[in-house]
Amino acid sequence: RRCNNNNNNSNSSNSDAESKHMDDIDLGERIEILNEYHTKSVYNHTCRGLFEKHKLLFSFRMCVKKLMEEDNKINAEQYLFFLKGGVILNREQCNIAENVNADWLPAKAWDNVYCLSAQFSEIFGDLMDSINQNGRAWKQWYLDAQPELQRFPGDWDNKLDDFQRIIVLRCLRPDRVLFAVKQFISNNLGSNFVQPPSLNLDTIYTDSTCFTPIIFILSSGSDPTQQLLSLADKLN
């Protein structure tokens, strides 16, 4: 009986300590912890059903949704421009400045810069003039092997946020957007969201039921047979 009383007192003390610890944590911090856990859990579970090439796209969509709807850091119209790029329907009616750097800057890139500066003139209105007037500096940035890591010529780094920088990169060097997006996701969601979880059949099997079976949809070269046999041996 004395032993039981000691156990009860110990459990009560532990409960009081846990309660005090929870009281010390701010409500906003609790919500943030829950949101982070939920976001990571959704990512991990969804990645199970995606091909490798689609996992980064899913991470980027989660990142944009969070920054656009929760943090209000991404403009919806700018996001649409990032997705579609610039489209010139009637070139004759557009007052497009001459591309004086045509020897290194493709016409398609210049068209994108024009559309960007025309649609969002309050932010990018001076971009065309900047490229024409500072052609040497912009050429050096354009020809860099990793332009997404370099500073923009002039004062553009102070004018643009991280997503707007990616939009400019999309206009001028679309081949480097994938690398910039990875860094963008890592900075805003965490590096775990650009490193998809490896296949863990133990965890997947634990989550499965007779109504939720495990189905393998394989691409060329994929073969989980050995992992499946190892799990079967482990579980007898």
CSV table of N, CA, C and O in Angstrom, one decimal, residues 1 8 14 22 25 36 59 67 70 79 93-94 103 106-107 111 117-118 120 150 165 191 193-194 204 209 221 224 228:
chain,number,residue,atom,x,y,z
A,1,ARG,N,0.8,-1.2,0.0
A,1,ARG,CA,0.0,0.0,0.0
A,1,ARG,C,0.9,1.2,0.0
A,1,ARG,O,0.6,2.2,-0.7
A,8,ASN,N,1.4,6.8,-6.7
A,8,ASN,CA,0.4,7.8,-7.0
A,8,ASN,C,1.0,9.2,-6.8
A,8,ASN,O,0.7,10.1,-7.6
A,14,ASN,N,4.4,14.2,-11.5
A,14,ASN,CA,4.7,14.3,-13.0
A,14,ASN,C,3.7,15.0,-13.7
A,14,ASN,O,3.9,15.8,-14.6
A,22,MET,N,3.2,22.9,-19.8
A,22,MET,CA,2.3,23.3,-20.9
A,22,MET,C,1.8,24.7,-20.7
A,22,MET,O,1.6,25.4,-21.7
A,25,ILE,N,4.2,27.3,-22.0
A,25,ILE,CA,4.2,27.4,-23.5
A,25,ILE,C,3.1,28.3,-24.0
A,25,ILE,O,1.9,28.1,-23.7
A,36,GLU,N,3.4,23.0,-37.8
A,36,GLU,CA,4.6,22.4,-38.4
A,36,GLU,C,4.5,20.9,-38.5
A,36,GLU,O,4.9,20.3,-39.5
A,59,SER,N,6.0,20.1,-53.0
A,59,SER,CA,6.6,21.0,-51.9
A,59,SER,C,6.4,22.4,-52.3
A,59,SER,O,6.1,23.3,-51.4
A,67,LEU,N,2.7,30.8,-47.9
A,67,LEU,CA,3.1,32.2,-47.9
A,67,LEU,C,2.0,33.1,-48.5
A,67,LEU,O,1.9,34.3,-48.1
A,70,GLU,N,-1.5,32.2,-45.7
A,70,GLU,CA,-1.3,32.4,-44.2
A,70,GLU,C,-0.5,33.6,-43.9
A,70,GLU,O,-0.8,34.3,-43.0
A,79,TYR,N,2.2,35.3,-58.8
A,79,TYR,CA,2.3,33.9,-58.9
A,79,TYR,C,1.8,33.3,-60.2
A,79,TYR,O,2.5,32.4,-60.8
A,93,GLN,N,0.7,46.8,-81.3
A,93,GLN,CA,0.1,47.7,-80.4
A,93,GLN,C,0.9,47.9,-79.1
A,93,GLN,O,0.6,48.8,-78.3
A,94,CYS,N,2.0,47.2,-78.9
A,94,CYS,CA,2.8,47.3,-77.7
A,94,CYS,C,4.0,48.2,-78.0
A,94,CYS,O,4.7,48.1,-79.1
A,103,ASP,N,22.6,40.7,-78.6
A,103,ASP,CA,23.7,39.7,-78.9
A,103,ASP,C,23.8,38.6,-77.8
A,103,ASP,O,24.3,37.6,-78.1
A,106,PRO,N,18.1,36.7,-75.4
A,106,PRO,CA,17.2,36.2,-76.4
A,106,PRO,C,15.9,37.1,-76.4
A,106,PRO,O,15.5,37.7,-75.4
A,107,ALA,N,15.3,37.1,-77.6
A,107,ALA,CA,14.0,37.8,-77.7
A,107,ALA,C,12.9,37.4,-76.8
A,107,ALA,O,12.1,38.2,-76.3
A,111,ASP,N,10.9,39.7,-74.2
A,111,ASP,CA,9.4,39.8,-74.2
A,111,ASP,C,8.9,39.5,-72.8
A,111,ASP,O,7.9,40.2,-72.4
A,117,SER,N,7.3,44.1,-66.7
A,117,SER,CA,7.4,45.5,-66.3
A,117,SER,C,6.0,46.2,-66.6
A,117,SER,O,5.7,47.2,-65.9
A,118,ALA,N,5.3,45.7,-67.6
A,118,ALA,CA,4.1,46.3,-68.0
A,118,ALA,C,2.9,46.0,-67.0
A,118,ALA,O,2.1,46.8,-66.6
A,120,PHE,N,3.3,44.8,-63.9
A,120,PHE,CA,3.6,45.2,-62.5
A,120,PHE,C,4.6,46.4,-62.5
A,120,PHE,O,5.7,46.3,-62.0
A,150,GLN,N,23.6,34.9,-57.3
A,150,GLN,CA,24.3,36.2,-57.4
A,150,GLN,C,23.4,37.4,-57.2
A,150,GLN,O,22.2,37.3,-57.4
A,165,ARG,N,12.4,37.8,-57.0
A,165,ARG,CA,13.7,37.5,-57.6
A,165,ARG,C,13.6,36.3,-58.5
A,165,ARG,O,14.2,36.2,-59.6
A,191,SER,N,14.6,22.4,-45.0
A,191,SER,CA,15.3,21.6,-45.9
A,191,SER,C,14.7,20.2,-46.1
A,191,SER,O,14.9,19.5,-47.1
A,193,PHE,N,11.8,19.5,-46.8
A,193,PHE,CA,10.8,19.6,-47.9
A,193,PHE,C,11.4,19.5,-49.3
A,193,PHE,O,10.7,19.5,-50.3
A,194,VAL,N,12.7,19.5,-49.4
A,194,VAL,CA,13.4,19.3,-50.7
A,194,VAL,C,14.1,18.0,-50.7
A,194,VAL,O,14.8,17.7,-51.6
A,204,ILE,N,4.9,2.1,-43.6
A,204,ILE,CA,3.8,2.0,-44.5
A,204,ILE,C,2.9,0.8,-44.2
A,204,ILE,O,1.6,0.9,-44.2
A,209,THR,N,-4.3,-1.2,-43.7
A,209,THR,CA,-5.3,-2.1,-43.1
A,209,THR,C,-5.8,-2.9,-44.2
A,209,THR,O,-5.4,-2.8,-45.4
A,221,GLY,N,12.7,0.6,-64.0
A,221,GLY,CA,13.9,0.5,-63.1
A,221,GLY,C,13.6,0.3,-61.7
A,221,GLY,O,14.5,0.0,-60.9
A,224,PRO,N,10.8,-2.9,-55.8
A,224,PRO,CA,10.8,-3.0,-54.3
A,224,PRO,C,10.7,-4.5,-53.8
A,224,PRO,O,10.4,-4.7,-52.6
A,228,LEU,N,10.2,-5.9,-49.9
A,228,LEU,CA,9.0,-6.5,-49.6
A,228,LEU,C,9.2,-7.9,-48.9
A,228,LEU,O,8.6,-8.3,-47.9
